[in-house]
Amino acid sequence: MVRRDALPVEVTSLVGRQAETAEIKRLLTHSRLVTLTGPGGVGKTRLGYHVARLVRGAFADGVWPIPLADLSQPDLIAATVAARIGISLSAGDDLGDLIAAIDERQMLLVLDNCEHLVDAVADVTFALLRGCPSLRVLATSREALRVEGEALFRVPPLALPGREEGLPPGKAQNYPSVALFLERAGTLNPDIAAGRYDEQSVVELCRQLDGLPLAIELAAAGSRWLSVESMLTHGGDPLAPATRVSRSTPERHRSLRASLDYSYDLCTSEARVLWARLSVFRGGATLEAVQAVCAGLDLPADAVWTALCELTDKSLVVLDGSRYTMLESIRFYGAQRLDEAGEVEAVREAHLRHVLAMVEEAEEGWFGPHQRRLLGLVFADQANVRAALEGALTSPGKVGTGLRIASSLWTFWISSGLPGEGRRWLSRLLAAADPDDPARAPALWIHGFLCAVNGDCSAALELLAECERIATEVGDAASAAHARSSLGMAELFDGRLEPAIDHLEEGVEMERAAPGGPPFLADALSNLGLAYCYQGRLDEAHEVLTEASQLCAAYGEGVLLSWTLAFLALEELLRGHAESAAGLARESLVRKRALNDRQGVVWAIEFLAWTAVEVGDARRAAVLFGVGEARGEDFGPLFHGFGGMREWHDRYASRAAEGLGVSAYRSALAQGRRLTFDEAASVALGETQAKPDDIDNPLQDLPLTRREQEIARLVATGKTNREIADELVISPRTVDTHVQRILTKLDFTSRSQVAALVATTRPPESPAPA
């Protein structure tokens, strides 16, 4: 052998990958064959060579890279390995000679890019490991070798900031994907090197590129000629960021598209068809969904599973629990192939039918013992629902199907805290639908219902009136009954108690007679019970709420039961029975937490805060009030815009503040505002205690949400609302609303007062050196 190894020198630093490196080293100590798998561009080769450099001291006879990407003849693998490590072979048995030459030597072979010769590489590797007891192999491949004793490590994309993280400025570069772009682009672009870039745009670009190192490196190279914002809008194509690359870059890595073309060429015809058709799914799909949507011409139903396994083996599809998912760039490539095949409309139609069947099943069975499972299925497929609704709006003749999908989801929109999204879809679909579509009347009452719980009572009243008119014309007794009950709820939330009770009482009687049965009757009874509580008619409230809870319990239903329990807690509280009220509110909260009903969680925690005031625990009440202040408007107006709840809240909050004193009350309120939803529920249920936060936030004791504190600081710097909107990437109208709330909460009349307050709450600066 002529040399110990020939590992390529690292020209640039490896960003991130500390955890991956440690795990691969651990695997190499336990397994003689470790294979790094993953899609093209994820960094398998770079990571494999990096690990090889770190462990070279453990191999007395060297660490040897064996690049196979340019090898096309499987019978030359043994000869290629021999040539790389300096072994001369006789004309005859290459593999046998290679085994004999390596024998007991302690060496590591790095077999790089095995996927196009995977079967032959597997045979050679197995023979080498069996005949050379001190040999270890580290392989990189888009699919596993499937050799006995093989340890697999799936190389993930570089970590990305989550969309909901709300990172402070400068923190995104702690994520390897962002750090890689900034490091590489900073060597080419002086503005980026000097920190003159929009951080959120860089984050969004890295998200668009799925955190794939290859794609990020290509984009960084393009920063010499294009701004980040230009790359984000470059035709909406994550596969073509319009960059130039180094002449030393292999052809298959000169664009992400070239890398995926390489993977596509390695697939069987059935896998290619499935890859294209899978692109219609968003957020992944179950096996059943894949079979329902993707089987057809050129891909029989019994071939779907085999093709799906192939795509998974080749790292193009990932099995995540029970769902098969693709990176967005891989899905985008498949969508282009689907368009080339002329199958877009047919596959979208199959996808639309599948989503309709799923949501109709959920609607039919939601009022019963399978409610949580059915709603969970819809929640898991939320991205597919959105894709189907968008497709229904853009495909000729599909609006009616979209209307049925959006209407079937009415309980999902409510229980998941998404009434605003539901009304947006219904608004668009109703505007595009045929006026004579039989699905119009049900959609109108559901739209009106969602508007009411989203705090837009004037829109609700208009929609419900139209529903009643159409339902009467076409003889739709069920929609008429639902509209009348919803009309009562809208009037209640809008503060008109007498007409609200009239409509709700009439709605209850109509629901008893109309088709549709217990679900809608239970909902009408529950809302009527709330109205009776607000009017002080507690005996009548108890009667209708008890009937509603019995109906729900009889069918094993949970969503409406959790609301009924909350209103029974209110009724008990109004009677002066704080302990029993707290028990009912806790039971409601347990159910709402399990259902992920976040608006409902806020209501239940609010009732628990009131019971805490009644039993004299003002500090606990203040902490719980802080939860509502911080989280109550995350999914629509606080308490669905019901003014009666706000009146009760203000009275109980005043009592808590009087009991604690202003300073202590604000401190406890601030603790509640800092709790996450899960923490808040645990504290409310007595599972954990709220603890003071160590975060250095001089505004934390003010009655402002986190977003309002952030905006207050920006106001204090002299920024206009437009400038604040640009910095936070939100609309100017949203900033206007937040600024007005800040002024109202602090009892201020001008922005200069906010600036003065922020200045007084800042910690003193250290004196400048003399």
XYZ file of N, CA and C in Angstrom, residues 559-677:
357
model
N -66.549 17.700 22.739
C -66.383 19.133 22.466
C -67.486 19.947 23.124
N -68.746 19.626 22.792
C -69.860 20.377 23.368
C -69.969 20.123 24.868
N -69.634 18.917 25.307
C -69.692 18.620 26.736
C -68.723 19.515 27.506
N -67.542 19.765 26.939
C -66.577 20.619 27.635
C -67.112 22.041 27.783
N -67.844 22.530 26.774
C -68.450 23.864 26.888
C -69.589 23.852 27.903
N -70.391 22.810 27.879
C -71.511 22.737 28.818
C -71.007 22.691 30.256
N -69.942 21.954 30.492
C -69.362 21.905 31.838
C -68.856 23.284 32.270
N -68.264 24.010 31.325
C -67.785 25.362 31.645
C -68.946 26.264 32.049
N -70.061 26.168 31.324
C -71.209 27.022 31.633
C -71.902 26.572 32.931
N -71.861 25.265 33.215
C -72.366 24.797 34.512
C -71.493 25.331 35.647
N -70.190 25.443 35.387
C -69.295 26.042 36.386
C -69.679 27.495 36.634
N -70.002 28.217 35.575
C -70.432 29.613 35.718
C -71.723 29.702 36.524
N -72.636 28.814 36.225
C -73.915 28.815 36.955
C -73.687 28.572 38.450
N -72.834 27.608 38.784
C -72.525 27.334 40.185
C -71.827 28.530 40.852
N -70.937 29.166 40.117
C -70.231 30.326 40.655
C -71.204 31.457 40.973
N -72.158 31.681 40.059
C -73.132 32.746 40.266
C -74.054 32.447 41.444
N -74.170 31.195 41.802
C -74.953 30.816 42.988
C -74.127 30.973 44.270
N -72.826 31.248 44.128
C -71.971 31.379 45.290
C -71.299 30.089 45.703
N -71.320 29.065 44.835
C -70.723 27.765 45.143
C -69.365 27.669 44.443
N -68.369 28.361 44.995
C -67.079 28.476 44.321
C -66.353 27.134 44.198
N -66.424 26.303 45.228
C -65.689 25.036 45.182
C -66.230 24.106 44.109
N -67.557 23.954 44.062
C -68.132 23.072 43.040
C -67.932 23.672 41.651
N -67.958 25.012 41.547
C -67.692 25.669 40.268
C -66.277 25.357 39.793
N -65.331 25.390 40.722
C -63.945 25.095 40.363
C -63.796 23.656 39.870
N -64.503 22.731 40.494
C -64.438 21.342 40.061
C -64.946 21.159 38.641
N -66.063 21.816 38.319
C -66.613 21.735 36.965
C -65.682 22.396 35.952
N -65.108 23.548 36.321
C -64.205 24.249 35.408
C -62.948 23.418 35.153
N -62.451 22.748 36.200
C -61.275 21.894 36.009
C -61.593 20.742 35.058
N -62.759 20.136 35.227
C -63.145 19.037 34.329
C -63.261 19.541 32.891
N -63.825 20.740 32.728
C -63.914 21.338 31.391
C -62.526 21.556 30.811
N -61.606 22.073 31.628
C -60.253 22.362 31.158
C -59.522 21.090 30.755
N -59.673 20.034 31.527
C -59.028 18.763 31.188
C -59.470 18.299 29.807
N -60.773 18.393 29.556
C -61.304 17.958 28.266
C -60.830 18.871 27.135
N -60.814 20.163 27.393
C -60.423 21.113 26.348
C -58.935 20.988 26.021
N -58.135 20.740 27.030
C -56.702 20.543 26.771
C -56.499 19.305 25.904
N -57.216 18.237 26.201
C -57.080 17.005 25.416
C -57.530 17.209 23.970
N -58.503 18.090 23.777
C -59.026 18.369 22.432
C -58.242 19.462 21.714
N -57.281 20.082 22.401
C -56.515 21.207 21.846
C -57.425 22.376 21.477
N -58.491 22.563 22.239
C -59.436 23.669 22.030
C -58.911 24.890 22.782
N -58.129 25.717 22.108
C -57.390 26.766 22.803
C -58.276 27.921 23.242
N -59.269 28.291 22.447
C -60.197 29.311 22.911
C -60.934 28.794 24.145
N -61.339 27.529 24.100
C -62.038 26.948 25.237
C -61.165 26.866 26.474
N -59.858 26.616 26.280
C -58.929 26.588 27.409
C -58.924 27.942 28.113
N -58.934 29.025 27.326
C -58.933 30.369 27.917
C -60.198 30.594 28.747
N -61.363 30.171 28.231
C -62.609 30.312 28.985
C -62.526 29.538 30.308
N -62.086 28.293 30.249
C -62.039 27.466 31.458
C -61.069 28.053 32.484
N -59.906 28.526 32.027
C -58.943 29.143 32.946
C -59.526 30.413 33.541
N -60.273 31.165 32.738
C -60.912 32.381 33.243
C -61.878 32.056 34.381
N -62.691 31.025 34.193
C -63.639 30.644 35.251
C -62.887 30.203 36.507
N -61.757 29.519 36.336
C -60.960 29.124 37.494
C -60.360 30.342 38.195
N -60.027 31.372 37.430
C -59.547 32.612 38.051
C -60.641 33.242 38.905
N -61.876 33.229 38.417
C -62.992 33.802 39.185
C -63.217 33.024 40.479
N -63.121 31.693 40.372
C -63.314 30.899 41.605
C -62.193 31.185 42.599
N -60.977 31.437 42.099
C -59.865 31.773 42.991
C -60.129 33.084 43.721
N -60.715 34.064 43.018
C -61.076 35.330 43.671
C -62.091 35.072 44.780
N -63.071 34.244 44.491
C -64.147 33.981 45.459
C -63.632 33.287 46.722
N -62.598 32.448 46.580
C -62.078 31.761 47.773
C -60.923 32.524 48.411
N -60.614 33.714 47.898
C -59.617 34.569 48.525
C -58.193 34.366 48.068
N -57.980 33.639 46.972
C -56.620 33.423 46.468
C -56.373 34.398 45.316
N -56.155 35.658 45.662
C -56.048 36.708 44.645
C -54.797 36.542 43.785
N -53.703 36.060 44.381
C -52.484 35.915 43.587
C -52.662 34.864 42.484
N -53.245 33.729 42.853
C -53.491 32.689 41.848
C -54.421 33.230 40.761
N -55.437 33.984 41.165
C -56.360 34.561 40.196
C -55.622 35.472 39.223
N -54.707 36.298 39.742
C -53.977 37.236 38.886
C -53.110 36.493 37.870
N -52.455 35.419 38.306
C -51.650 34.624 37.381
C -52.529 34.085 36.248
N -53.697 33.569 36.609
C -54.595 33.016 35.600
C -55.170 34.101 34.704
N -55.422 35.290 35.243
C -55.881 36.399 34.408
C -54.817 36.750 33.366
N -53.541 36.636 33.768
C -52.460 36.942 32.843
C -52.467 36.029 31.622
N -52.891 34.779 31.803
C -52.963 33.838 30.680
C -53.934 34.360 29.628
N -55.132 34.773 30.086
C -56.123 35.286 29.147
C -55.646 36.535 28.434
N -54.964 37.411 29.158
C -54.473 38.644 28.541
C -53.454 38.352 27.445
N -52.595 37.350 27.683
C -51.533 37.049 26.719
C -52.001 36.162 25.581
N -52.924 35.249 25.863
C -53.264 34.215 24.879
C -54.689 34.296 24.355
N -55.517 35.099 24.992
C -56.936 35.084 24.670
C -57.263 35.495 23.249
N -56.410 36.312 22.621
C -56.709 36.794 21.281
C -55.852 36.131 20.211
N -55.188 35.048 20.565
C -54.368 34.345 19.583
C -55.208 33.742 18.466
N -56.442 33.391 18.754
C -57.280 32.695 17.777
C -58.604 33.417 17.561
N -58.611 34.722 17.735
C -59.840 35.490 17.584
C -60.030 36.378 18.799
N -61.112 37.130 18.819
C -61.324 38.059 19.938
C -61.512 37.313 21.258
N -61.037 37.932 22.339
C -61.156 37.331 23.668
C -62.622 37.047 23.979
N -62.900 35.833 24.476
C -64.260 35.384 24.827
C -65.205 35.485 23.623
N -64.651 35.286 22.412
C -65.444 35.372 21.184
C -66.131 36.737 21.041
N -65.597 37.750 21.706
C -66.193 39.073 21.625
C -67.401 39.266 22.520
N -67.699 38.322 23.393
C -68.885 38.405 24.252
C -68.637 39.448 25.342
N -69.322 40.580 25.231
C -69.129 41.668 26.178
C -69.480 41.309 27.598
N -70.456 40.412 27.782
C -70.847 40.009 29.129
C -69.703 39.358 29.881
N -68.916 38.541 29.189
C -67.752 37.929 29.822
C -66.728 38.986 30.207
N -66.543 39.953 29.336
C -65.584 41.014 29.634
C -66.005 41.800 30.876
N -67.295 42.038 31.049
C -67.784 42.751 32.242
C -67.477 41.948 33.507
N -67.780 40.657 33.464
C -67.480 39.805 34.624
C -65.976 39.802 34.896
N -65.189 39.666 33.843
C -63.736 39.639 33.993
C -63.244 40.906 34.695
N -63.710 42.055 34.256
C -63.238 43.317 34.833
C -63.575 43.406 36.326
N -64.766 42.932 36.682
C -65.153 42.997 38.099
C -64.274 42.091 38.955
N -64.061 40.871 38.494
C -63.227 39.939 39.276
C -61.770 40.392 39.301
N -61.266 40.918 38.174
C -59.884 41.394 38.138
C -59.688 42.564 39.104
N -60.681 43.448 39.205
C -60.587 44.577 40.139
C -60.515 44.083 41.577
N -61.308 43.064 41.871
C -61.275 42.514 43.227
C -59.911 41.899 43.542
N -59.332 41.196 42.555
C -58.022 40.582 42.771
C -56.954 41.656 42.973
N -57.012 42.728 42.183
C -56.027 43.806 42.304
C -56.145 44.501 43.655
N -57.376 44.694 44.117
C -57.577 45.314 45.424
C -57.003 44.440 46.539
N -57.174 43.123 46.400
C -56.703 42.214 47.432
C -55.185 42.117 47.493
N -54.517 42.249 46.325
C -53.068 42.095 46.272
C -52.308 43.410 46.369
N -52.917 44.470 45.906
C -52.166 45.702 45.722
C -51.653 45.763 44.296
N -51.497 46.973 43.764
C -51.192 47.143 42.344
C -49.888 46.458 41.953
N -48.817 46.661 42.725
C -47.514 46.116 42.347
C -47.518 44.588 42.325
N -48.036 43.980 43.390
C -48.070 42.519 43.464
C -48.994 41.937 42.408
N -50.089 42.639 42.130
C -51.033 42.164 41.117
C -50.364 42.159 39.740
N -49.671 43.257 39.416
C -49.002 43.327 38.119
C -47.912 42.267 37.988
N -47.207 41.994 39.061
C -46.160 40.975 39.031
C -46.749 39.591 38.766
N -47.852 39.262 39.451
C -48.497 37.958 39.248
C -49.098 37.876 37.847
N -49.659 38.990 37.380
C -50.226 39.040 36.040
C -49.139 38.764 34.999
N -47.969 39.354 35.226
C -46.856 39.166 34.295
C -46.415 37.709 34.253
N -46.423 37.034 35.400
C -46.083 35.608 35.410
C -47.049 34.821 34.548
N -48.320 35.114 34.653
C -49.317 34.419 33.845
C -49.140 34.681 32.362
N -48.765 35.922 32.021
C -48.583 36.257 30.612
C -47.419 35.491 29.992
N -46.438 35.105 30.803
C -45.264 34.421 30.273
C -45.454 32.904 30.134
N -46.552 32.390 30.627
C -46.777 30.945 30.554
C -47.174 30.524 29.146
N -46.666 29.377 28.707
C -47.162 28.779 27.472
C -48.551 28.195 27.739
N -49.217 27.759 26.672
C -50.544 27.175 26.857
C -50.479 25.943 27.754
